[in-house]
Amino acid sequence: MEYKAKTDYDAAVFKDASDFISTMNERLKTRCAGCEFIDEDGFKFRCSRCKSAYYCSHKCQKKHWRSGHKFDCVT
């Protein structure tokens, strides 16, 4: 069963849900969760608790944590 993304920016067809999830996880590494800056090389800062949020700087990480990530963060 093929899974088609339901977003305007991504019309890719994925083999299954796990293929979609792994692709989205790779894309998360290139977008700062604090300021949404995009860097194709990825970021060196990430949430040490959930390890799924990436940041371009410590300042963005702090800002994102205080703006509510601490409530959404799951280990």
PDB file of C-alpha atoms in Angstrom:
ATOM      1  CA  MET A   1       0.000   0.000   0.000  1.00  0.00           C
ATOM      2  CA  GLU A   2       1.452   3.353  -1.014  1.00  0.00           C
ATOM      3  CA  TYR A   3       1.194   6.397   1.211  1.00  0.00           C
ATOM      4  CA  LYS A   4       0.933   9.824  -0.396  1.00  0.00           C
ATOM      5  CA  ALA A   5       1.831  12.863   1.699  1.00  0.00           C
ATOM      6  CA  LYS A   6      -1.055  15.295   2.112  1.00  0.00           C
ATOM      7  CA  THR A   7       0.980  18.474   2.008  1.00  0.00           C
ATOM      8  CA  ASP A   8       1.309  21.097  -0.687  1.00  0.00           C
ATOM      9  CA  TYR A   9       5.088  21.253  -0.401  1.00  0.00           C
ATOM     10  CA  ASP A  10       5.608  17.518  -0.714  1.00  0.00           C
ATOM     11  CA  ALA A  11       3.852  15.414  -3.319  1.00  0.00           C
ATOM     12  CA  ALA A  12       6.181  12.447  -2.927  1.00  0.00           C
ATOM     13  CA  VAL A  13       4.821   8.915  -2.805  1.00  0.00           C
ATOM     14  CA  PHE A  14       6.179   6.701  -0.041  1.00  0.00           C
ATOM     15  CA  LYS A  15       6.248   2.895   0.088  1.00  0.00           C
ATOM     16  CA  ASP A  16       4.666   2.765   3.536  1.00  0.00           C
ATOM     17  CA  ALA A  17       4.194   4.754   6.710  1.00  0.00           C
ATOM     18  CA  SER A  18       7.655   3.863   8.055  1.00  0.00           C
ATOM     19  CA  ASP A  19       9.237   5.229   4.857  1.00  0.00           C
ATOM     20  CA  PHE A  20       7.289   8.459   5.364  1.00  0.00           C
ATOM     21  CA  ILE A  21       8.353   8.697   9.024  1.00  0.00           C
ATOM     22  CA  SER A  22      12.040   8.130   8.278  1.00  0.00           C
ATOM     23  CA  THR A  23      11.928  10.793   5.539  1.00  0.00           C
ATOM     24  CA  MET A  24      10.266  13.288   7.878  1.00  0.00           C
ATOM     25  CA  ASN A  25      12.822  12.546  10.618  1.00  0.00           C
ATOM     26  CA  GLU A  26      15.633  13.334   8.187  1.00  0.00           C
ATOM     27  CA  ARG A  27      13.932  16.604   7.251  1.00  0.00           C
ATOM     28  CA  LEU A  28      13.565  17.577  10.924  1.00  0.00           C
ATOM     29  CA  LYS A  29      17.346  17.531  11.209  1.00  0.00           C
ATOM     30  CA  THR A  30      17.595  20.333   8.652  1.00  0.00           C
ATOM     31  CA  ARG A  31      15.027  22.729  10.192  1.00  0.00           C
ATOM     32  CA  CYS A  32      15.595  24.640  13.427  1.00  0.00           C
ATOM     33  CA  ALA A  33      12.682  24.037  15.798  1.00  0.00           C
ATOM     34  CA  GLY A  34      13.219  27.469  17.359  1.00  0.00           C
ATOM     35  CA  CYS A  35      13.386  29.807  14.363  1.00  0.00           C
ATOM     36  CA  GLU A  36      12.568  27.447  11.427  1.00  0.00           C
ATOM     37  CA  PHE A  37      15.872  28.295   9.711  1.00  0.00           C
ATOM     38  CA  ILE A  38      16.759  25.641   7.128  1.00  0.00           C
ATOM     39  CA  ASP A  39      20.277  24.253   6.784  1.00  0.00           C
ATOM     40  CA  GLU A  40      20.773  21.294   4.467  1.00  0.00           C
ATOM     41  CA  ASP A  41      23.825  20.168   6.462  1.00  0.00           C
ATOM     42  CA  GLY A  42      21.809  19.799   9.673  1.00  0.00           C
ATOM     43  CA  PHE A  43      22.351  21.303  13.114  1.00  0.00           C
ATOM     44  CA  LYS A  44      24.672  20.419  15.958  1.00  0.00           C
ATOM     45  CA  PHE A  45      22.240  21.269  18.772  1.00  0.00           C
ATOM     46  CA  ARG A  46      19.283  19.033  19.629  1.00  0.00           C
ATOM     47  CA  CYS A  47      17.006  18.389  22.555  1.00  0.00           C
ATOM     48  CA  SER A  48      18.866  16.067  24.911  1.00  0.00           C
ATOM     49  CA  ARG A  49      15.601  14.773  26.341  1.00  0.00           C
ATOM     50  CA  CYS A  50      13.539  13.707  23.296  1.00  0.00           C
ATOM     51  CA  LYS A  51      16.330  13.919  20.701  1.00  0.00           C
ATOM     52  CA  SER A  52      13.845  14.884  17.996  1.00  0.00           C
ATOM     53  CA  ALA A  53      14.091  18.691  18.007  1.00  0.00           C
ATOM     54  CA  TYR A  54      17.101  20.291  16.292  1.00  0.00           C
ATOM     55  CA  TYR A  55      18.383  23.848  16.737  1.00  0.00           C
ATOM     56  CA  CYS A  56      20.752  26.248  14.994  1.00  0.00           C
ATOM     57  CA  SER A  57      21.917  27.733  18.314  1.00  0.00           C
ATOM     58  CA  HIS A  58      21.669  27.363  22.063  1.00  0.00           C
ATOM     59  CA  LYS A  59      19.601  30.567  22.053  1.00  0.00           C
ATOM     60  CA  CYS A  60      16.939  28.971  19.803  1.00  0.00           C
ATOM     61  CA  GLN A  61      16.929  25.828  21.931  1.00  0.00           C
ATOM     62  CA  LYS A  62      16.299  27.861  25.074  1.00  0.00           C
ATOM     63  CA  LYS A  63      13.584  29.923  23.360  1.00  0.00           C
ATOM     64  CA  HIS A  64      11.796  26.801  22.091  1.00  0.00           C
ATOM     65  CA  TRP A  65      11.983  25.108  25.511  1.00  0.00           C
ATOM     66  CA  ARG A  66      10.473  28.124  27.251  1.00  0.00           C
ATOM     67  CA  SER A  67       7.770  28.530  24.601  1.00  0.00           C
ATOM     68  CA  GLY A  68       6.322  25.112  25.404  1.00  0.00           C
ATOM     69  CA  HIS A  69       8.582  22.325  24.165  1.00  0.00           C
ATOM     70  CA  LYS A  70       9.101  21.287  27.801  1.00  0.00           C
ATOM     71  CA  PHE A  71       5.421  20.250  27.908  1.00  0.00           C
ATOM     72  CA  ASP A  72       5.490  18.465  24.520  1.00  0.00           C
ATOM     73  CA  CYS A  73       8.875  16.832  24.984  1.00  0.00           C
ATOM     74  CA  VAL A  74       8.647  13.066  25.381  1.00  0.00           C
ATOM     75  CA  THR A  75      11.523  10.782  26.270  1.00  0.00           C
TER      76      THR A  75
END
